[in-house]
Short mmCIF file of C-alpha atoms and ligand atoms in Angstrom, two decimals:
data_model
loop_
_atom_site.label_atom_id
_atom_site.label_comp_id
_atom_site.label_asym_id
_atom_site.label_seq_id
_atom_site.Cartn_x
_atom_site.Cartn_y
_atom_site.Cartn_z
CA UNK A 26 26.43 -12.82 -8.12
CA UNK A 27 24.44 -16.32 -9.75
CA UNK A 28 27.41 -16.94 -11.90
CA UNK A 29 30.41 -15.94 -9.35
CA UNK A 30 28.44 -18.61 -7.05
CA UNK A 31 28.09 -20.92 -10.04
CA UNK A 32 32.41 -20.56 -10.73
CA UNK A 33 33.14 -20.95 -7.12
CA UNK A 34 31.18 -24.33 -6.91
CA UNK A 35 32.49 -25.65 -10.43
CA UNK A 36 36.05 -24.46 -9.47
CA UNK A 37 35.78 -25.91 -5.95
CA UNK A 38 34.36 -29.56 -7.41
CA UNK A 39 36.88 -29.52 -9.94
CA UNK A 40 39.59 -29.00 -7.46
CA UNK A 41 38.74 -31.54 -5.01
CA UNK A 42 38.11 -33.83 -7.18
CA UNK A 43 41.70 -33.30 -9.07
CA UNK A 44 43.02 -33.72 -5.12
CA UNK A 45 41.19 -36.86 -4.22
CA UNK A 46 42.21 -38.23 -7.50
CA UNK A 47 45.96 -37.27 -7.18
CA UNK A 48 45.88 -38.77 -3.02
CA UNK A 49 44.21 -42.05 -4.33
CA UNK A 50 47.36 -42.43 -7.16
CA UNK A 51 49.87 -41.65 -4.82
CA UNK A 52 48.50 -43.88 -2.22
CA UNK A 53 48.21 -46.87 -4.77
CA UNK A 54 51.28 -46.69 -5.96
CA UNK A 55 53.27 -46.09 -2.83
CA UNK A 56 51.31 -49.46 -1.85
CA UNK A 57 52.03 -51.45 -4.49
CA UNK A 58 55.72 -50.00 -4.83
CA UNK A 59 56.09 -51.84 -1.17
CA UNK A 60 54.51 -54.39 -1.89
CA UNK A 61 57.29 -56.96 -2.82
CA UNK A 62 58.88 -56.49 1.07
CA UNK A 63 57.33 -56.16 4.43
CA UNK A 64 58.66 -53.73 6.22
CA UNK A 65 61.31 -54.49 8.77
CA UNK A 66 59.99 -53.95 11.72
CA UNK A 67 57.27 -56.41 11.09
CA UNK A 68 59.10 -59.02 9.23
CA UNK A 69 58.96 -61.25 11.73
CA UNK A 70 55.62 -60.73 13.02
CA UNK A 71 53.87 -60.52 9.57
CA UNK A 72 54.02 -62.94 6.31
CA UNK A 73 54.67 -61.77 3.15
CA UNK A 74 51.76 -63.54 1.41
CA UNK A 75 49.63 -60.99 4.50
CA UNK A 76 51.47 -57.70 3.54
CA UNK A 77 50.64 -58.50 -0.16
CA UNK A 78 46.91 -59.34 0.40
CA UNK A 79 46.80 -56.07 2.16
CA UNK A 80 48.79 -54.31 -0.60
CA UNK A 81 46.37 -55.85 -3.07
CA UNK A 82 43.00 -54.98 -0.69
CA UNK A 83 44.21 -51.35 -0.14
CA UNK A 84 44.62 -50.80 -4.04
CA UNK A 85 41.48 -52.12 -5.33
CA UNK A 86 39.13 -50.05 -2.36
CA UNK A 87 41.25 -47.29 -2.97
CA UNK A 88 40.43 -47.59 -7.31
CA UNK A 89 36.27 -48.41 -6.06
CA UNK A 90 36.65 -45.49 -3.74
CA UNK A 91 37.75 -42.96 -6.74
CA UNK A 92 35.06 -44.46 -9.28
CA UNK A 93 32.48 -43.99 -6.79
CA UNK A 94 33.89 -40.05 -6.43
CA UNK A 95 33.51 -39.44 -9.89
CA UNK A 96 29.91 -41.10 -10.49
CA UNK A 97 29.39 -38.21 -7.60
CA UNK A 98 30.42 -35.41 -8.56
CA UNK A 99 28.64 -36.33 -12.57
CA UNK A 100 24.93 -36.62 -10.21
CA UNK A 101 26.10 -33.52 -8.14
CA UNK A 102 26.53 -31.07 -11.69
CA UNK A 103 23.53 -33.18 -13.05
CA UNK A 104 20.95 -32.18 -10.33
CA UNK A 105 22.35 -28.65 -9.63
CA UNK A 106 23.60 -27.36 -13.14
CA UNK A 107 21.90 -29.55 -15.20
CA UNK A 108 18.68 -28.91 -13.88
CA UNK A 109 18.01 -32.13 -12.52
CA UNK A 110 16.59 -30.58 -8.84
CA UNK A 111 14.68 -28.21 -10.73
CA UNK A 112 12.85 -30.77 -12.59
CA UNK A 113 12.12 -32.48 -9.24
CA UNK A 114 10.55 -29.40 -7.94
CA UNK A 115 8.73 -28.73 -11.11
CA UNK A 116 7.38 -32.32 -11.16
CA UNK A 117 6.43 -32.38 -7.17
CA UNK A 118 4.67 -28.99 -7.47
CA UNK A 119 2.70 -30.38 -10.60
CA UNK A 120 1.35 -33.27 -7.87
CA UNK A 121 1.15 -31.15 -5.27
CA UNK A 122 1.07 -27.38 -5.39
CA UNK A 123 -0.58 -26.52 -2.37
CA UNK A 124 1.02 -28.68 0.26
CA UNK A 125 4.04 -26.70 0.69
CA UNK A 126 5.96 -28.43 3.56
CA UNK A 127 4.73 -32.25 2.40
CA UNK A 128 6.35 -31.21 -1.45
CA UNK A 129 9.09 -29.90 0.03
CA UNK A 130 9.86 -33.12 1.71
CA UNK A 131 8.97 -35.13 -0.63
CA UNK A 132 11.99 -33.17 -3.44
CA UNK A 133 14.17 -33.88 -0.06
CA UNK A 134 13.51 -37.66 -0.07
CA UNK A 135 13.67 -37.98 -4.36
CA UNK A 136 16.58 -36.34 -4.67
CA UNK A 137 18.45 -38.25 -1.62
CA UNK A 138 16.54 -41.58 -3.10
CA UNK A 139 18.91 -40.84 -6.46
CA UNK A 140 21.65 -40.02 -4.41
CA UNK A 141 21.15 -43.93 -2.61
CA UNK A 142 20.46 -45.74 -6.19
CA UNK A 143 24.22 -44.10 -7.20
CA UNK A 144 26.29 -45.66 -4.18
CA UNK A 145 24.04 -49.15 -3.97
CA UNK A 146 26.31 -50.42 -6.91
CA UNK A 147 29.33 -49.86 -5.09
CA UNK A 148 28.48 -50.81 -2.30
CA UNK A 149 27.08 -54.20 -3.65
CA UNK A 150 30.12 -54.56 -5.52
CA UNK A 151 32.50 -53.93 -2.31
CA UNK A 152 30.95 -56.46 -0.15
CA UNK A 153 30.36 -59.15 -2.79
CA UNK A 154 33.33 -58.56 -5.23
CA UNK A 155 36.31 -56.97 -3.07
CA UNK A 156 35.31 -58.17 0.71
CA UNK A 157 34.04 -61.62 -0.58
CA UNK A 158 38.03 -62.08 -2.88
CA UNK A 159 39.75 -60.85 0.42
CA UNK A 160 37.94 -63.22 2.46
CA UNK A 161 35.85 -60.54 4.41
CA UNK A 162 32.60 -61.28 3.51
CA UNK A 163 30.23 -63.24 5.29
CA UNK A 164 26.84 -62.20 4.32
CA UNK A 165 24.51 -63.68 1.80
CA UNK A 166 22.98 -61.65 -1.20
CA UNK A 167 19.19 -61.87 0.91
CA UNK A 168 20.98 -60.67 4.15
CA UNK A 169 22.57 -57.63 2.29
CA UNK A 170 19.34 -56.87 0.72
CA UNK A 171 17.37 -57.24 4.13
CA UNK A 172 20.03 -54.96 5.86
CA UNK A 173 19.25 -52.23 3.30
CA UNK A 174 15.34 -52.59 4.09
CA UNK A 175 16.17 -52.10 7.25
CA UNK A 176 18.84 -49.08 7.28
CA UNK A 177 16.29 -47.45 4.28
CA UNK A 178 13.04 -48.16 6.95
CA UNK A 179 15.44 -47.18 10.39
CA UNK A 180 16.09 -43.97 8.12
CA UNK A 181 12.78 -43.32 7.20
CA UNK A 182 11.72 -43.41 11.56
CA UNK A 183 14.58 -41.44 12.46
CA UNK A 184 14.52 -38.70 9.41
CA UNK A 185 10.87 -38.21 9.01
CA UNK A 186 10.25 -36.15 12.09
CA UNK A 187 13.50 -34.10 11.43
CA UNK A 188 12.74 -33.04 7.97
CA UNK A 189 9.29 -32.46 8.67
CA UNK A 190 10.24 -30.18 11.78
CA UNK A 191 12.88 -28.58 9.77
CA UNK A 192 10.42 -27.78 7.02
CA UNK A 193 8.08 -26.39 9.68
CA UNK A 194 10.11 -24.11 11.72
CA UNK A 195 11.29 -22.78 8.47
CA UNK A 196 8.44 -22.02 7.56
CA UNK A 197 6.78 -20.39 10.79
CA UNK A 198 9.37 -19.67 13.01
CA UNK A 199 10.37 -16.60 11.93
CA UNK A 200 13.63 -15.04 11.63
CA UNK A 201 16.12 -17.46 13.75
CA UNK A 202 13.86 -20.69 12.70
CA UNK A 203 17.61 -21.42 12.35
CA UNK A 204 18.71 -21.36 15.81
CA UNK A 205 15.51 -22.93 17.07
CA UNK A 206 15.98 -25.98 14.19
CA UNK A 207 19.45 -26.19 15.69
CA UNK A 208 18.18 -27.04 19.64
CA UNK A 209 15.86 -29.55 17.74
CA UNK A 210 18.78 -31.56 16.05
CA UNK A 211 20.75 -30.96 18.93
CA UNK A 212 18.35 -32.85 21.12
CA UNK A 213 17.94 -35.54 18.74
CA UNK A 214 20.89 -36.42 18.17
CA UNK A 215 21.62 -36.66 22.21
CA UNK A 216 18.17 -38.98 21.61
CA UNK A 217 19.65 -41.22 19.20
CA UNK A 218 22.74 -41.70 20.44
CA UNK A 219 21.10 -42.85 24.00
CA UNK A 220 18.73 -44.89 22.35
CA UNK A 221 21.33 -46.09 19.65
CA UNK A 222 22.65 -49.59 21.57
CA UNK A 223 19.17 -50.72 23.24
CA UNK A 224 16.83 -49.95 20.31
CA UNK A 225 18.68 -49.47 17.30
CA UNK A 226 22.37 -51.87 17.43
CA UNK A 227 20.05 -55.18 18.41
CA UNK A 228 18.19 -54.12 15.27
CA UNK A 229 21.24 -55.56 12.99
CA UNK A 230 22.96 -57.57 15.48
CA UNK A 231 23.05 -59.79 18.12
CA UNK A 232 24.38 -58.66 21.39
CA UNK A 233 24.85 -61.50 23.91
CA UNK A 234 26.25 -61.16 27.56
CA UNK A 235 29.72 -61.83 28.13
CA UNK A 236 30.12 -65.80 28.80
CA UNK A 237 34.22 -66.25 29.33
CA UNK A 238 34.58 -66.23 33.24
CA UNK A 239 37.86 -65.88 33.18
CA UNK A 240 37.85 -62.77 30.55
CA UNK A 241 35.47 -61.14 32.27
CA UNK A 242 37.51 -61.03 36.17
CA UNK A 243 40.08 -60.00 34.02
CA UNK A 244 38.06 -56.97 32.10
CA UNK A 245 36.14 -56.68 35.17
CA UNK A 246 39.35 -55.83 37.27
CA UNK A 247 40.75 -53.34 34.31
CA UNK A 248 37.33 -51.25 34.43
CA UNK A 249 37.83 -50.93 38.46
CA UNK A 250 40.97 -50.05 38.01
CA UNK A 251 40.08 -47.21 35.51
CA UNK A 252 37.11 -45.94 37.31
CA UNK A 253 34.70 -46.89 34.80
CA UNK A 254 30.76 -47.78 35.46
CA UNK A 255 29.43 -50.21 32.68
CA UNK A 256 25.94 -51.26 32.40
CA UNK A 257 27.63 -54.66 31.13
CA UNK A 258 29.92 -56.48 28.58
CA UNK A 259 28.67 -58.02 25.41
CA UNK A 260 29.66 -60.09 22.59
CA UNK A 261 28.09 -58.90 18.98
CA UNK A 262 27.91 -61.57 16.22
CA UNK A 263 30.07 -59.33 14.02
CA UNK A 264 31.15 -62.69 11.92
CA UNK A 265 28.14 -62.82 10.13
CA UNK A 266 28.80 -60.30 8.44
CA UNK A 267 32.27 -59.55 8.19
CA UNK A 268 35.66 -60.72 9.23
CA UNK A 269 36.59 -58.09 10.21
CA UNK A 270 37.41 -56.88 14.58
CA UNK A 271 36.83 -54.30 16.25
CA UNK A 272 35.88 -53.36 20.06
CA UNK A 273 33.96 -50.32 20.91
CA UNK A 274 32.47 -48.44 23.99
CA UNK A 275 28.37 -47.39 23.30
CA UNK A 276 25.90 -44.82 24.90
CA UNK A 277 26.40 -42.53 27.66
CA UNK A 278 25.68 -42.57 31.24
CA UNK A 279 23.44 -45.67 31.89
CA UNK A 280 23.29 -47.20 28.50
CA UNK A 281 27.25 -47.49 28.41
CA UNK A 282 27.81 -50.85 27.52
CA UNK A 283 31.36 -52.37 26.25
CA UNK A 284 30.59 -54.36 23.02
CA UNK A 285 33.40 -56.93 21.32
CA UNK A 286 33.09 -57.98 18.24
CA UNK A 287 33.09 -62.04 18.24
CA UNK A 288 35.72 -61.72 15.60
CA UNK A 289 38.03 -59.96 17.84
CA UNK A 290 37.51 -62.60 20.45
CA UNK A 291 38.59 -65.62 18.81
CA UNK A 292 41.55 -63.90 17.59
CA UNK A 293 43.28 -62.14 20.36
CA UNK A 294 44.37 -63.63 23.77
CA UNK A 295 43.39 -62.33 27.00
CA UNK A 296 46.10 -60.02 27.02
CA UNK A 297 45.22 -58.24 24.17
CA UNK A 298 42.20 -57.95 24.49
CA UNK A 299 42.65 -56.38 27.74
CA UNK A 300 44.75 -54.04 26.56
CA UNK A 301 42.80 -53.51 22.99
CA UNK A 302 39.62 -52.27 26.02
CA UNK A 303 42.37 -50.70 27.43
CA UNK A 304 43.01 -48.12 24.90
CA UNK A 305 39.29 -48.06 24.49
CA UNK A 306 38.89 -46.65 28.05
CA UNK A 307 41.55 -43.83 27.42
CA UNK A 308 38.95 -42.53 24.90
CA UNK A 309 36.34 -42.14 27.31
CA UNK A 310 38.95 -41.03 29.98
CA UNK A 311 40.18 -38.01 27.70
CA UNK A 312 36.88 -37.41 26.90
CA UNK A 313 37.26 -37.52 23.24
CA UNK A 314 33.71 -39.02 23.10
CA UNK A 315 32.31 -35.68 24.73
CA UNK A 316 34.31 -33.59 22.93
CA UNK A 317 33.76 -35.07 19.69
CA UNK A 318 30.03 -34.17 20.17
CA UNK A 319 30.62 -30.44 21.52
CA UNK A 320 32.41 -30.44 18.19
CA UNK A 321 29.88 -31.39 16.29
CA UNK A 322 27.19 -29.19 18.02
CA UNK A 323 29.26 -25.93 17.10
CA UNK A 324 29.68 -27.08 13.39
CA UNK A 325 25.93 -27.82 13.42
CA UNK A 326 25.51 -23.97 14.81
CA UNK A 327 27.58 -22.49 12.49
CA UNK A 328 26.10 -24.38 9.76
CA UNK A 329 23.18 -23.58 10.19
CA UNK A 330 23.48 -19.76 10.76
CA UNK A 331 25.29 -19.93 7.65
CA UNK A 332 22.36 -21.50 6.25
CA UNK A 333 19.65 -19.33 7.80
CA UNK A 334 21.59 -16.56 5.85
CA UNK A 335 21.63 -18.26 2.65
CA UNK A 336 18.13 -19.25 2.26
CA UNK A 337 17.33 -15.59 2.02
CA UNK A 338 20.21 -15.00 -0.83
CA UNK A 339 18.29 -15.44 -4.79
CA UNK A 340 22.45 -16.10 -5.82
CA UNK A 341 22.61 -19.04 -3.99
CA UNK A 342 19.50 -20.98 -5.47
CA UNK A 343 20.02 -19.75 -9.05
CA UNK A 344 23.93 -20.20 -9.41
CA UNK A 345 23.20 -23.36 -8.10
CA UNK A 346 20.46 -24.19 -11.30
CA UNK A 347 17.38 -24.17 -9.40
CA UNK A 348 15.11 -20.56 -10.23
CA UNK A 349 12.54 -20.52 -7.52
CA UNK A 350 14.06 -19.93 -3.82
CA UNK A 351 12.04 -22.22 -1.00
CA UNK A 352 12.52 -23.41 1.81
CA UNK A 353 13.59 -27.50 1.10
CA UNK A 354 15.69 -26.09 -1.90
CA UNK A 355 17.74 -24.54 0.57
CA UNK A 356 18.15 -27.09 2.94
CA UNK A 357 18.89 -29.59 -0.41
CA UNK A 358 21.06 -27.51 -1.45
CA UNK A 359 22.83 -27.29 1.65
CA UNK A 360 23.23 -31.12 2.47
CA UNK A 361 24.19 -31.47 -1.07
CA UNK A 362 27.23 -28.65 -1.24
CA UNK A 363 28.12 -28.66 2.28
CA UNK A 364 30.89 -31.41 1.99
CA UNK A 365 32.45 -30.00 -0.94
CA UNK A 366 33.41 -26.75 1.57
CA UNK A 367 34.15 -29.07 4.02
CA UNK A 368 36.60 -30.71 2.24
CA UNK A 369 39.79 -28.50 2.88
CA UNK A 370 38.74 -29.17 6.69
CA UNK A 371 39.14 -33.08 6.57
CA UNK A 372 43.74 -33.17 7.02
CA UNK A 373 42.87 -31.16 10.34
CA UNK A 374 39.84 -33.60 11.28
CA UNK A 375 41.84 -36.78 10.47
CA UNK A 376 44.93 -35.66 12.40
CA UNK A 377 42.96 -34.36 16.04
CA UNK A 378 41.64 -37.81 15.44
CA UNK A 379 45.27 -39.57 15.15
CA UNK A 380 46.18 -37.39 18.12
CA UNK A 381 42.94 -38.89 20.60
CA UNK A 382 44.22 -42.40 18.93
CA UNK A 383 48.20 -41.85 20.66
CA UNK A 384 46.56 -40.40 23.35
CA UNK A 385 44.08 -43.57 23.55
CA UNK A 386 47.11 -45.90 23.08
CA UNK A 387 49.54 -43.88 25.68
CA UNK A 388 46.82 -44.58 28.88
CA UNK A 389 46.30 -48.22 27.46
CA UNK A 390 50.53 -48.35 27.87
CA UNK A 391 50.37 -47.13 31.48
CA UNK A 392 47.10 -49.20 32.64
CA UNK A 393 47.55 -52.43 30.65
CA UNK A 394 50.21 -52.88 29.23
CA UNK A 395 52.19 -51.89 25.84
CA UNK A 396 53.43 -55.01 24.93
CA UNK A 397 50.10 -56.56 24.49
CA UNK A 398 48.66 -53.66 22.98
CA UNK A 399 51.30 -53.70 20.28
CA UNK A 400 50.99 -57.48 19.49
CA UNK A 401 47.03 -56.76 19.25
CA UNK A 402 47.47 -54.12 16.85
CA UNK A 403 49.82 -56.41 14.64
CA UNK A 404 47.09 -59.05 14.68
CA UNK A 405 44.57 -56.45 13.99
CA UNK A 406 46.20 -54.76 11.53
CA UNK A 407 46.99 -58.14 9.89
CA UNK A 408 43.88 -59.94 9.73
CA UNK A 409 41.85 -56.49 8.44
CA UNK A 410 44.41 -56.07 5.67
CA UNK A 411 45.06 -52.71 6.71
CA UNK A 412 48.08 -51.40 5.06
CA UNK A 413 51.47 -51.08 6.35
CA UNK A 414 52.99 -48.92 4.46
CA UNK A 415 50.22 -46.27 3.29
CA UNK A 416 51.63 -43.60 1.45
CA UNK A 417 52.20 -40.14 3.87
CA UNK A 418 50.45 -37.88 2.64
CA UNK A 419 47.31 -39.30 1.76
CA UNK A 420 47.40 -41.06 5.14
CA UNK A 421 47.88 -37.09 6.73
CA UNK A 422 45.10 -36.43 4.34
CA UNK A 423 42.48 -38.98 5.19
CA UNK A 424 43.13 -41.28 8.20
CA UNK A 425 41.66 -41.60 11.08
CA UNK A 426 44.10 -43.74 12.92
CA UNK A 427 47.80 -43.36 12.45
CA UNK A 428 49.97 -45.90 10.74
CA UNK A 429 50.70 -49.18 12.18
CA UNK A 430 54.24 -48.85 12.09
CA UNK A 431 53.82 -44.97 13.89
CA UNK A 432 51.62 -46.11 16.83
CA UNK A 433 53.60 -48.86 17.62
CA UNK A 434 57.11 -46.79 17.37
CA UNK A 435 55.16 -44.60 20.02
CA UNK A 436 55.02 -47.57 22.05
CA UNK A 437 58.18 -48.74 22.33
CA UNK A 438 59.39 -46.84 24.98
CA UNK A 439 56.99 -48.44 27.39
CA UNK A 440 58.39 -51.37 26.08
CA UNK A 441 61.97 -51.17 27.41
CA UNK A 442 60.57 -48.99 30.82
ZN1 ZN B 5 40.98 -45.67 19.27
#
């Protein structure tokens, strides 16, 4: 049963990483095949010298992004098959070989610590090589470097009492430890995502109140309009890090706050950015928010009855190249394989996304107004250097927001209404 569990992982690994590679060719050469026109519909809207730089910034993520993949999936064979999470264990329980839950964290946090050390490079190398050639970057080499302090040390708050509870009910809670591990991150994560904007966001940014009078009747107005309770508008000093905009609703119930991103201030009129919140408020009033995390609580229940199951299974630890079965193998093992079985799953994800995005854009048509949505989604879709003309299928594949060119097609009928 080891080695059928040890063919299925290699076979599945092997096959999505063939897949990722093939998407990432066809979408960079579907780019830079269009590159030499913009399309029609936006000639007159969009410069060639802007379709190109997004042509250009599109092909060299897209060739980081498939480096980075493979680097992965070498560390993911080298700490399951090639012993490398074995040796961990080995080593930890040479320190420590009474302290069973503390060693088992402490394999958790080594193994994810490799896992960071892998992606820093590329992530270095995307803000300061790609972002800073395109323009996009805005933070210093000490500010990056601070920010990672900060994420590692915010990680460190929010993960400790996780793993350590996870570790624990594992290990005393007796048969459904599973189901009992699942309230606990269920609760959590409601936790974090209340305390996310007040505690967490002013962390990394700055979040002042909304100064523009006039804006704010305007946004003001909209949000009566809609029905929606706020606990206030704010500006975040998203410029200092990166050019790029973006608006966003936070928190639920009375931390909901409505947070622009200075970026997307200066660049859109009032307008637009009324109807850019606009289409921000049809999320909340489909409920995708809510749903989204219903979602997310059954996966995390399914997961980890599926889990519960496995930890008991010998086949499981050994085809994956670890001989002794405990408890934090399993749950490393789990974290570490989990998105490889998830990754058939991600063309359904990305499209119920696309779907809340027309459904998003459709109330923003009927309470702002579609005409100013679509000239803010030019702008944005300019000045981020997001692609016009991704190739189909890995945009089906992998995006969470539909085409330029599709979402505003969807608009024009509101247009000539
Ligand atoms: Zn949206």
């Amino acid at each position: 049963m080891a080695h059928t569990f040890t063919f299925i992982f290699v076979a599945l690994l092997i096959s999505t990483s063939l897949t990722r590679f093939w998407l990432a060719t066809r979408q960079i050469r579907h780019v830079q095949t269009k590159r030499e026109q913009v399309p029609e519909a936006f000639a007159e809207k969009i410069s060639l010298d802007a379709h190109q730089k997004a042509a250009d910034y599109s092909t060299a993520k897209t060739s980081l992004a498939v480096k980075e993949m493979g680097v992965e999936a070498l560390l993911l064979l080298t700490l399951t098959l090639g012993g490398g999470l074995q040796w961990l264990d080995t080593s930890w329980a040479a320190v420590l070989p009474n302290h069973d839950i503390i060693r088992g964290a402490l394999v958790i946090c080594s193994a994810l610590l490799i896992s960071a050390m892998i992606d820093l490079p590329f992530d270095y190398y995307h803000t300061f090589t790609i972002d800073e050639k395109f323009g996009f970057n805005k933070m210093s080499r000490k500010m990056f470097w601070v920010d990672l302090l900060k994420h590692t040390l915010v990680g460190i708050a929010l993960g400790a009492p996780i793993l350590f509870a996870a570790l624990w009910l594992m290990q005393g809670a007796g048969e459904y430890w599973w189901f009992y591990l699942w309230l606990v991150w269920s609760i959590f994560n409601l936790l974090v995502l209340a305390i996310y904007p007040t505690f967490i966001a002013p962390l990394f940014n700055k979040f002042t109140p909304l100064a523009d009078n006039t804006l704010k009747t305007r946004i003001e107005a909209l949000l009566q309009k809609c029905g929606f309770k706020s606990q206030g508008l704010f500006v975040m000093d998203g410029s200092t890090r990166s050019g790029h905009g973006n608006a966003y609703f936070t928190g639920f119930g009375n931390s909901k706050r409505v947070v622009f991103f200075d970026t997307l201030l200066e660049r859109l009129d009032t307008d637009e950015i009324e109807a850019v919140l606009a289409h921000e408020l049809g999320h909340f009033k489909h409920k995708h928010v809510i749903k989204r995390i219903a979602l997310m609580f059954i996966v995390s229940f399914l997961g980890l009855a599926l889990l519960g199951w496995l930890a008991q299974q010998d086949w499981f630890y050994q085809g994956l190249g670890v001989t002794e079965s405990s408890n934090h193998m399993a749950l490393l093992l789990f974290m570490l394989i989990s998105p490889l079985f998830l990754f058939v799953l991600r063309p359904f994800m990305a499209s119920y996304s696309r779907k809340n995005e027309f459904e998003a854009d459709d109330y923003a048509a009927k309470h702002a107004s579609a005409k100013h949505l679509t000239h803010a989604l030019v702008k944005l879709y300019r000045d981020n250097a997001s692609t016009l003309t991704p190739d189909p299928i890995h945009s089906r594949f992998y995006d969470s927001h539909p085409p330029a060119s599709i979402r505003i097609a969807k608009l024009a009928p509101y247009l000539t209404a």
